[in-house]
Amino acid sequence: MPISRRSFVLGTGAAAAGLALGPGLLRAPRAAAAGGKASWLADTVLYQLYPQSFADSDGSGIGDLRGIVDHLDHLQWLGVGAIWVNPIFPSPLTDAGYDIADYTGVNERYGTQDDVALLVEESRKRGMRVLFDLVAGHTSDQHPWFEQSCQDDRDSRYIWASPDQLPDDGTLPDSFVKSPGPRQGAFYKNYYETQPAINYGYARMNPDEPWRQPVDADGPRQNREAIKQVMDHWLQLGVSGFRCDMAGTLVKDDPDKAETAKLWAEMHQWLDTHHPDAVLISEWGDPAVAVPQARFDADFFLQVSGPGDGAVWRSMWDENPYFGADGTGSAKTFVDAFNDAREKIGEGGHIMLPTANHDTANRLNNGKRTPEELPAAYAFLLTWPLVPALYYGEEIGMKMIEGLPDVEGSDGRQRNRTPMQWDSGPNAGFSSAPADKLYIPQDPDPNRPTVEQQRGDDKSLLNFIRRLLQLRKDNPELGTQADVRVFGDGYPLTYLRGDRFLVAVNPRRDEASIDVPDSRVPNGKPVEDSGVRIDGQKLTVPGFGYGVFDLKS
Ligand code: NOJ
C-alpha cells in the first residue's frame, strides 16, 4: 500500500500556510546574487541519483559507484553541474541506506572508498561536483554509537527515557521504542523503529518529560562534533557538500526552529573555516527559514513540510496541480511562496523545486500526465530563478510504476525508484543480471523511454531539457541571479527574466491567452516555441505548449 504523504513528516516549519504577499501580479524580486562560497551553486544544475537504481557495473542487479562513473558522460552531455548521491554507506538497509551503521564507510555493494575517489575525480574532469547525503538526525540501531549507548546508562548520544521516567502501565510516550537492552528504558526514534534519533537536545524543557536535555548538554555537544568529523571525512575525499536529511528536525520540540537553525549555522560556520567551497543543501522544505536562519546554501520546496505542509510543491505537481491538463490549478501559491522566500533569503542562498525524488514526490510522469505534458513543466522549471534539481530518469520522462514489491523499507516509494532506462538492450542497459535479480523491477512497457532512443531524436524531452540547460548556461538572464517579473500566474504562466526573455507556459489541454504589457512582444524572437501565436502584445499558447522569446534580439 502506498504510504500517505502525511506519514512522511519532516516537521512543520516556522512559516505556516498563507504566505501571500498581496494581490498584485507584477513582481520583480531583487536579484539573489549569491556570493562567496556558494557561488558555484548559483549556476549549477543538480542531478539526484539513486545509487541502487542508476547503473550496475558488476552484474549484481544493484547499481554501484562504478556504474555511476560509467555514465558521467551522459550527465556532462546533459549539462549537469553537480550530482547528489543518496546514501552509499554500510547499513542494514531497513530504510534503503537512510539507516547508517558506519558514516565514513562504503557499503560494499556500491564499491569502496577508492571508487568514491574515482567518482569525484572523473566528475571533476567533466566539470561536475559530487554531493553526498548527510543523515545527521539518526543512525541505524546497528551503529556502534547506538550499540554503545545500549550498554551504558550514562551515555547520552541518543534520547533515552529511563524506566523511572516512563509510565508504570508499560505504555511508551509517542515516538519512543522499548530498549533492545541491556540498558533499560526506551529510546526516541526518528523515522522507523530501526532509526534511533541522535540527541541534539530539546529547545525547551518540560517537567512531564524529564528525559529532555538542553541543546548544550554533553551528548548534544559531542554529537555536533561527531557530525563535523563525518563531513570532514568525505570533504577530504573531494566531495563538495551534502544534502542534509530531515534537517529541520534535529532539535526536538523546537516550534519556531530557532535552536535547529542555530545548530546548522554552527555547522556552516565550521565549514566556512575548514572547507570554504563546500555547500549544505537542506531537506527542510521551507527555504524562507532554512536559508536565512539556518544558513543552508539552498533548500527545496518539498511535498511535505514548510508553508502549508508541502502545499507549494503539491500546488505545482500533485494536488489539483498547476501542471495538470484540466487547467484548474494556479501557480499563485508557488509564486507567492517563492517571492516571500527570495525576499527573506536576499543574497544568502537559493531555492530548489524538484519535480520528483526518491520519496513521495512522485515522478512527473505519474500515470495521470501524458508525456506530451512534460515539456511545459521543464520550460518553466529551467527558466525560473531556481537552482534546477533533476531526479534521475526525469530527463527522459520515466514513469512512476505502481504495484511493485516493497524493497528495503521503501513502503510504497519503490514506484519512484525503478532502475534507469539507458538503452534497448536487456534490462534497458541498467544491469547484466537476470531481470528477476534487479533491485526493483523495471517499467515493463516495451516502448518505455530510454536515453539512447531520445538522444537520437531532436524532438525528444531529453534534447529539449539539454537545450534549455544550455540556454540557461549561455544567458545569465535565465539564471538564479536575474529578476523575474510575473505577468500572469493563471494559464499561461507568463514572466519576464532579466528584462530579456519572455516565457509563457500553458500546461493545460486547452489553449490559453494573455496580453503582455511590454511593447517589445511583437518583435520577440522565438528561442524555444511549441507554436505560440503572437498578435500585437497578445500571446496565445497552445494546449501543453510553451514559448521562450528573446525580447532584446
Ligand atoms: C528522508 C529521506 O529522504 C527518506 O528516504 C528517509 O526514509 C527519511 N529521511 C528517514 O531517514
PDB file of N, CA and C in Angstrom, residues 20-80:
ATOM      1  N   ALA A  20       0.808  34.619   1.196  1.00  0.00           N
ATOM      2  CA  ALA A  20       0.522  35.546   0.104  1.00  0.00           C
ATOM      3  C   ALA A  20       1.046  36.934   0.427  1.00  0.00           C
ATOM      4  N   LEU A  21       1.671  37.537  -0.545  1.00  0.00           N
ATOM      5  CA  LEU A  21       2.263  38.856  -0.320  1.00  0.00           C
ATOM      6  C   LEU A  21       1.296  39.980  -0.639  1.00  0.00           C
ATOM      7  N   GLY A  22       0.239  39.663  -1.330  1.00  0.00           N
ATOM      8  CA  GLY A  22      -0.690  40.701  -1.747  1.00  0.00           C
ATOM      9  C   GLY A  22      -1.280  40.313  -3.064  1.00  0.00           C
ATOM     10  N   PRO A  23      -2.244  41.059  -3.540  1.00  0.00           N
ATOM     11  CA  PRO A  23      -2.971  40.627  -4.716  1.00  0.00           C
ATOM     12  C   PRO A  23      -2.246  40.885  -6.047  1.00  0.00           C
ATOM     13  N   GLY A  24      -1.221  41.734  -6.071  1.00  0.00           N
ATOM     14  CA  GLY A  24      -0.626  42.139  -7.343  1.00  0.00           C
ATOM     15  C   GLY A  24       0.025  40.991  -8.078  1.00  0.00           C
ATOM     16  N   LEU A  25       0.007  41.046  -9.409  1.00  0.00           N
ATOM     17  CA  LEU A  25       0.638  40.003 -10.189  1.00  0.00           C
ATOM     18  C   LEU A  25       2.028  40.407 -10.661  1.00  0.00           C
ATOM     19  N   LEU A  26       2.305  41.701 -10.651  1.00  0.00           N
ATOM     20  CA  LEU A  26       3.597  42.127 -11.145  1.00  0.00           C
ATOM     21  C   LEU A  26       4.605  42.076 -10.018  1.00  0.00           C
ATOM     22  N   ARG A  27       5.597  41.276 -10.227  1.00  0.00           N
ATOM     23  CA  ARG A  27       6.589  41.143  -9.155  1.00  0.00           C
ATOM     24  C   ARG A  27       7.979  41.194  -9.753  1.00  0.00           C
ATOM     25  N   ALA A  28       8.845  41.861  -9.097  1.00  0.00           N
ATOM     26  CA  ALA A  28      10.230  41.895  -9.543  1.00  0.00           C
ATOM     27  C   ALA A  28      11.136  41.748  -8.332  1.00  0.00           C
ATOM     28  N   PRO A  29      11.222  40.505  -7.810  1.00  0.00           N
ATOM     29  CA  PRO A  29      12.047  40.319  -6.621  1.00  0.00           C
ATOM     30  C   PRO A  29      13.495  40.696  -6.908  1.00  0.00           C
ATOM     31  N   ARG A  30      14.167  41.163  -5.882  1.00  0.00           N
ATOM     32  CA  ARG A  30      15.542  41.576  -6.140  1.00  0.00           C
ATOM     33  C   ARG A  30      16.430  40.374  -6.417  1.00  0.00           C
ATOM     34  N   ALA A  31      17.478  40.629  -7.149  1.00  0.00           N
ATOM     35  CA  ALA A  31      18.361  39.535  -7.555  1.00  0.00           C
ATOM     36  C   ALA A  31      19.018  38.894  -6.345  1.00  0.00           C
ATOM     37  N   ALA A  32      19.109  37.594  -6.359  1.00  0.00           N
ATOM     38  CA  ALA A  32      19.788  36.870  -5.283  1.00  0.00           C
ATOM     39  C   ALA A  32      21.188  36.520  -5.758  1.00  0.00           C
ATOM     40  N   ALA A  33      22.083  37.496  -5.666  1.00  0.00           N
ATOM     41  CA  ALA A  33      23.430  37.269  -6.183  1.00  0.00           C
ATOM     42  C   ALA A  33      24.269  36.579  -5.129  1.00  0.00           C
ATOM     43  N   ALA A  34      24.161  35.257  -5.075  1.00  0.00           N
ATOM     44  CA  ALA A  34      24.912  34.516  -4.054  1.00  0.00           C
ATOM     45  C   ALA A  34      26.398  34.728  -4.288  1.00  0.00           C
ATOM     46  N   GLY A  35      27.059  35.214  -3.301  1.00  0.00           N
ATOM     47  CA  GLY A  35      28.483  35.457  -3.485  1.00  0.00           C
ATOM     48  C   GLY A  35      29.280  34.449  -2.688  1.00  0.00           C
ATOM     49  N   GLY A  36      30.596  34.579  -2.760  1.00  0.00           N
ATOM     50  CA  GLY A  36      31.478  33.792  -1.920  1.00  0.00           C
ATOM     51  C   GLY A  36      31.341  32.304  -2.139  1.00  0.00           C
ATOM     52  N   LYS A  37      31.301  31.584  -1.025  1.00  0.00           N
ATOM     53  CA  LYS A  37      31.465  30.146  -1.079  1.00  0.00           C
ATOM     54  C   LYS A  37      30.401  29.409  -1.866  1.00  0.00           C
ATOM     55  N   ALA A  38      29.188  29.938  -1.841  1.00  0.00           N
ATOM     56  CA  ALA A  38      28.128  29.191  -2.514  1.00  0.00           C
ATOM     57  C   ALA A  38      27.977  29.614  -3.962  1.00  0.00           C
ATOM     58  N   SER A  39      28.928  30.366  -4.491  1.00  0.00           N
ATOM     59  CA  SER A  39      28.682  30.940  -5.802  1.00  0.00           C
ATOM     60  C   SER A  39      28.587  29.874  -6.886  1.00  0.00           C
ATOM     61  N   TRP A  40      29.320  28.762  -6.753  1.00  0.00           N
ATOM     62  CA  TRP A  40      29.214  27.756  -7.812  1.00  0.00           C
ATOM     63  C   TRP A  40      27.819  27.159  -7.867  1.00  0.00           C
ATOM     64  N   LEU A  41      27.164  27.136  -6.702  1.00  0.00           N
ATOM     65  CA  LEU A  41      25.823  26.558  -6.654  1.00  0.00           C
ATOM     66  C   LEU A  41      24.827  27.408  -7.456  1.00  0.00           C
ATOM     67  N   ALA A  42      25.082  28.710  -7.489  1.00  0.00           N
ATOM     68  CA  ALA A  42      24.162  29.622  -8.180  1.00  0.00           C
ATOM     69  C   ALA A  42      23.984  29.247  -9.646  1.00  0.00           C
ATOM     70  N   ASP A  43      25.014  28.709 -10.244  1.00  0.00           N
ATOM     71  CA  ASP A  43      24.966  28.468 -11.687  1.00  0.00           C
ATOM     72  C   ASP A  43      24.918  26.992 -12.041  1.00  0.00           C
ATOM     73  N   THR A  44      24.644  26.172 -11.074  1.00  0.00           N
ATOM     74  CA  THR A  44      24.729  24.754 -11.377  1.00  0.00           C
ATOM     75  C   THR A  44      23.356  24.123 -11.580  1.00  0.00           C
ATOM     76  N   VAL A  45      23.367  22.899 -12.032  1.00  0.00           N
ATOM     77  CA  VAL A  45      22.152  22.092 -12.141  1.00  0.00           C
ATOM     78  C   VAL A  45      22.404  20.830 -11.339  1.00  0.00           C
ATOM     79  N   LEU A  46      21.531  20.554 -10.388  1.00  0.00           N
ATOM     80  CA  LEU A  46      21.718  19.403  -9.512  1.00  0.00           C
ATOM     81  C   LEU A  46      20.978  18.195 -10.088  1.00  0.00           C
ATOM     82  N   TYR A  47      21.641  17.045 -10.061  1.00  0.00           N
ATOM     83  CA  TYR A  47      21.020  15.814 -10.549  1.00  0.00           C
ATOM     84  C   TYR A  47      21.030  14.827  -9.399  1.00  0.00           C
ATOM     85  N   GLN A  48      19.865  14.436  -8.934  1.00  0.00           N
ATOM     86  CA  GLN A  48      19.772  13.475  -7.831  1.00  0.00           C
ATOM     87  C   GLN A  48      19.786  12.062  -8.383  1.00  0.00           C
ATOM     88  N   LEU A  49      20.644  11.275  -7.827  1.00  0.00           N
ATOM     89  CA  LEU A  49      20.830   9.949  -8.393  1.00  0.00           C
ATOM     90  C   LEU A  49      20.699   8.911  -7.289  1.00  0.00           C
ATOM     91  N   TYR A  50      19.829   7.978  -7.498  1.00  0.00           N
ATOM     92  CA  TYR A  50      19.577   6.921  -6.521  1.00  0.00           C
ATOM     93  C   TYR A  50      20.539   5.784  -6.852  1.00  0.00           C
ATOM     94  N   PRO A  51      21.582   5.573  -6.047  1.00  0.00           N
ATOM     95  CA  PRO A  51      22.682   4.710  -6.500  1.00  0.00           C
ATOM     96  C   PRO A  51      22.245   3.275  -6.776  1.00  0.00           C
ATOM     97  N   GLN A  52      21.264   2.791  -6.016  1.00  0.00           N
ATOM     98  CA  GLN A  52      20.781   1.422  -6.228  1.00  0.00           C
ATOM     99  C   GLN A  52      20.267   1.243  -7.661  1.00  0.00           C
ATOM    100  N   SER A  53      19.743   2.320  -8.230  1.00  0.00           N
ATOM    101  CA  SER A  53      18.925   2.214  -9.437  1.00  0.00           C
ATOM    102  C   SER A  53      19.511   2.905 -10.655  1.00  0.00           C
ATOM    103  N   PHE A  54      20.734   3.398 -10.548  1.00  0.00           N
ATOM    104  CA  PHE A  54      21.236   4.211 -11.662  1.00  0.00           C
ATOM    105  C   PHE A  54      21.967   3.372 -12.705  1.00  0.00           C
ATOM    106  N   ALA A  55      22.974   2.629 -12.286  1.00  0.00           N
ATOM    107  CA  ALA A  55      23.707   1.792 -13.245  1.00  0.00           C
ATOM    108  C   ALA A  55      24.505   0.751 -12.471  1.00  0.00           C
ATOM    109  N   ASP A  56      24.398  -0.487 -12.911  1.00  0.00           N
ATOM    110  CA  ASP A  56      25.043  -1.611 -12.232  1.00  0.00           C
ATOM    111  C   ASP A  56      26.242  -2.051 -13.061  1.00  0.00           C
ATOM    112  N   SER A  57      27.449  -1.890 -12.532  1.00  0.00           N
ATOM    113  CA  SER A  57      28.648  -2.217 -13.333  1.00  0.00           C
ATOM    114  C   SER A  57      29.095  -3.665 -13.166  1.00  0.00           C
ATOM    115  N   ASP A  58      28.607  -4.376 -12.114  1.00  0.00           N
ATOM    116  CA  ASP A  58      29.168  -5.708 -11.853  1.00  0.00           C
ATOM    117  C   ASP A  58      28.153  -6.842 -11.964  1.00  0.00           C
ATOM    118  N   GLY A  59      27.002  -6.547 -12.520  1.00  0.00           N
ATOM    119  CA  GLY A  59      26.031  -7.611 -12.763  1.00  0.00           C
ATOM    120  C   GLY A  59      25.342  -8.129 -11.515  1.00  0.00           C
ATOM    121  N   SER A  60      25.389  -7.356 -10.427  1.00  0.00           N
ATOM    122  CA  SER A  60      24.733  -7.812  -9.190  1.00  0.00           C
ATOM    123  C   SER A  60      23.226  -7.540  -9.215  1.00  0.00           C
ATOM    124  N   GLY A  61      22.804  -6.679 -10.123  1.00  0.00           N
ATOM    125  CA  GLY A  61      21.382  -6.295 -10.162  1.00  0.00           C
ATOM    126  C   GLY A  61      21.118  -5.020  -9.391  1.00  0.00           C
ATOM    127  N   ILE A  62      22.159  -4.541  -8.704  1.00  0.00           N
ATOM    128  CA  ILE A  62      22.025  -3.315  -7.903  1.00  0.00           C
ATOM    129  C   ILE A  62      23.058  -2.309  -8.395  1.00  0.00           C
ATOM    130  N   GLY A  63      22.648  -1.076  -8.549  1.00  0.00           N
ATOM    131  CA  GLY A  63      23.558  -0.049  -9.045  1.00  0.00           C
ATOM    132  C   GLY A  63      24.743   0.145  -8.114  1.00  0.00           C
ATOM    133  N   ASP A  64      25.810   0.752  -8.632  1.00  0.00           N
ATOM    134  CA  ASP A  64      27.020   0.916  -7.820  1.00  0.00           C
ATOM    135  C   ASP A  64      27.808   2.138  -8.301  1.00  0.00           C
ATOM    136  N   LEU A  65      28.898   2.423  -7.550  1.00  0.00           N
ATOM    137  CA  LEU A  65      29.672   3.638  -7.832  1.00  0.00           C
ATOM    138  C   LEU A  65      30.325   3.587  -9.211  1.00  0.00           C
ATOM    139  N   ARG A  66      30.883   2.434  -9.563  1.00  0.00           N
ATOM    140  CA  ARG A  66      31.498   2.332 -10.895  1.00  0.00           C
ATOM    141  C   ARG A  66      30.456   2.526 -11.999  1.00  0.00           C
ATOM    142  N   GLY A  67      29.257   2.085 -11.739  1.00  0.00           N
ATOM    143  CA  GLY A  67      28.180   2.292 -12.710  1.00  0.00           C
ATOM    144  C   GLY A  67      27.930   3.778 -12.926  1.00  0.00           C
ATOM    145  N   ILE A  68      27.981   4.533 -11.827  1.00  0.00           N
ATOM    146  CA  ILE A  68      27.787   5.986 -11.976  1.00  0.00           C
ATOM    147  C   ILE A  68      28.922   6.560 -12.816  1.00  0.00           C
ATOM    148  N   VAL A  69      30.153   6.134 -12.490  1.00  0.00           N
ATOM    149  CA  VAL A  69      31.310   6.647 -13.241  1.00  0.00           C
ATOM    150  C   VAL A  69      31.125   6.356 -14.737  1.00  0.00           C
ATOM    151  N   ASP A  70      30.649   5.157 -15.043  1.00  0.00           N
ATOM    152  CA  ASP A  70      30.474   4.778 -16.454  1.00  0.00           C
ATOM    153  C   ASP A  70      29.480   5.676 -17.189  1.00  0.00           C
ATOM    154  N   HIS A  71      28.615   6.364 -16.446  1.00  0.00           N
ATOM    155  CA  HIS A  71      27.586   7.174 -17.107  1.00  0.00           C
ATOM    156  C   HIS A  71      27.748   8.671 -16.872  1.00  0.00           C
ATOM    157  N   LEU A  72      28.930   9.064 -16.407  1.00  0.00           N
ATOM    158  CA  LEU A  72      29.139  10.508 -16.188  1.00  0.00           C
ATOM    159  C   LEU A  72      29.078  11.280 -17.503  1.00  0.00           C
ATOM    160  N   ASP A  73      29.451  10.617 -18.591  1.00  0.00           N
ATOM    161  CA  ASP A  73      29.406  11.334 -19.877  1.00  0.00           C
ATOM    162  C   ASP A  73      27.985  11.772 -20.214  1.00  0.00           C
ATOM    163  N   HIS A  74      27.025  10.925 -19.863  1.00  0.00           N
ATOM    164  CA  HIS A  74      25.619  11.301 -20.115  1.00  0.00           C
ATOM    165  C   HIS A  74      25.277  12.576 -19.346  1.00  0.00           C
ATOM    166  N   LEU A  75      25.704  12.628 -18.087  1.00  0.00           N
ATOM    167  CA  LEU A  75      25.349  13.777 -17.249  1.00  0.00           C
ATOM    168  C   LEU A  75      26.050  15.038 -17.753  1.00  0.00           C
ATOM    169  N   GLN A  76      27.301  14.867 -18.161  1.00  0.00           N
ATOM    170  CA  GLN A  76      28.025  16.021 -18.694  1.00  0.00           C
ATOM    171  C   GLN A  76      27.356  16.512 -19.986  1.00  0.00           C
ATOM    172  N   TRP A  77      27.006  15.582 -20.842  1.00  0.00           N
ATOM    173  CA  TRP A  77      26.342  15.921 -22.103  1.00  0.00           C
ATOM    174  C   TRP A  77      25.038  16.679 -21.840  1.00  0.00           C
ATOM    175  N   LEU A  78      24.330  16.244 -20.790  1.00  0.00           N
ATOM    176  CA  LEU A  78      23.042  16.859 -20.465  1.00  0.00           C
ATOM    177  C   LEU A  78      23.219  18.283 -19.930  1.00  0.00           C
ATOM    178  N   GLY A  79      24.346  18.542 -19.266  1.00  0.00           N
ATOM    179  CA  GLY A  79      24.578  19.883 -18.720  1.00  0.00           C
ATOM    180  C   GLY A  79      24.514  19.945 -17.201  1.00  0.00           C
ATOM    181  N   VAL A  80      24.591  18.767 -16.567  1.00  0.00           N
ATOM    182  CA  VAL A  80      24.532  18.702 -15.108  1.00  0.00           C
ATOM    183  C   VAL A  80      25.823  19.273 -14.516  1.00  0.00           C
TER     184      VAL A  80
END
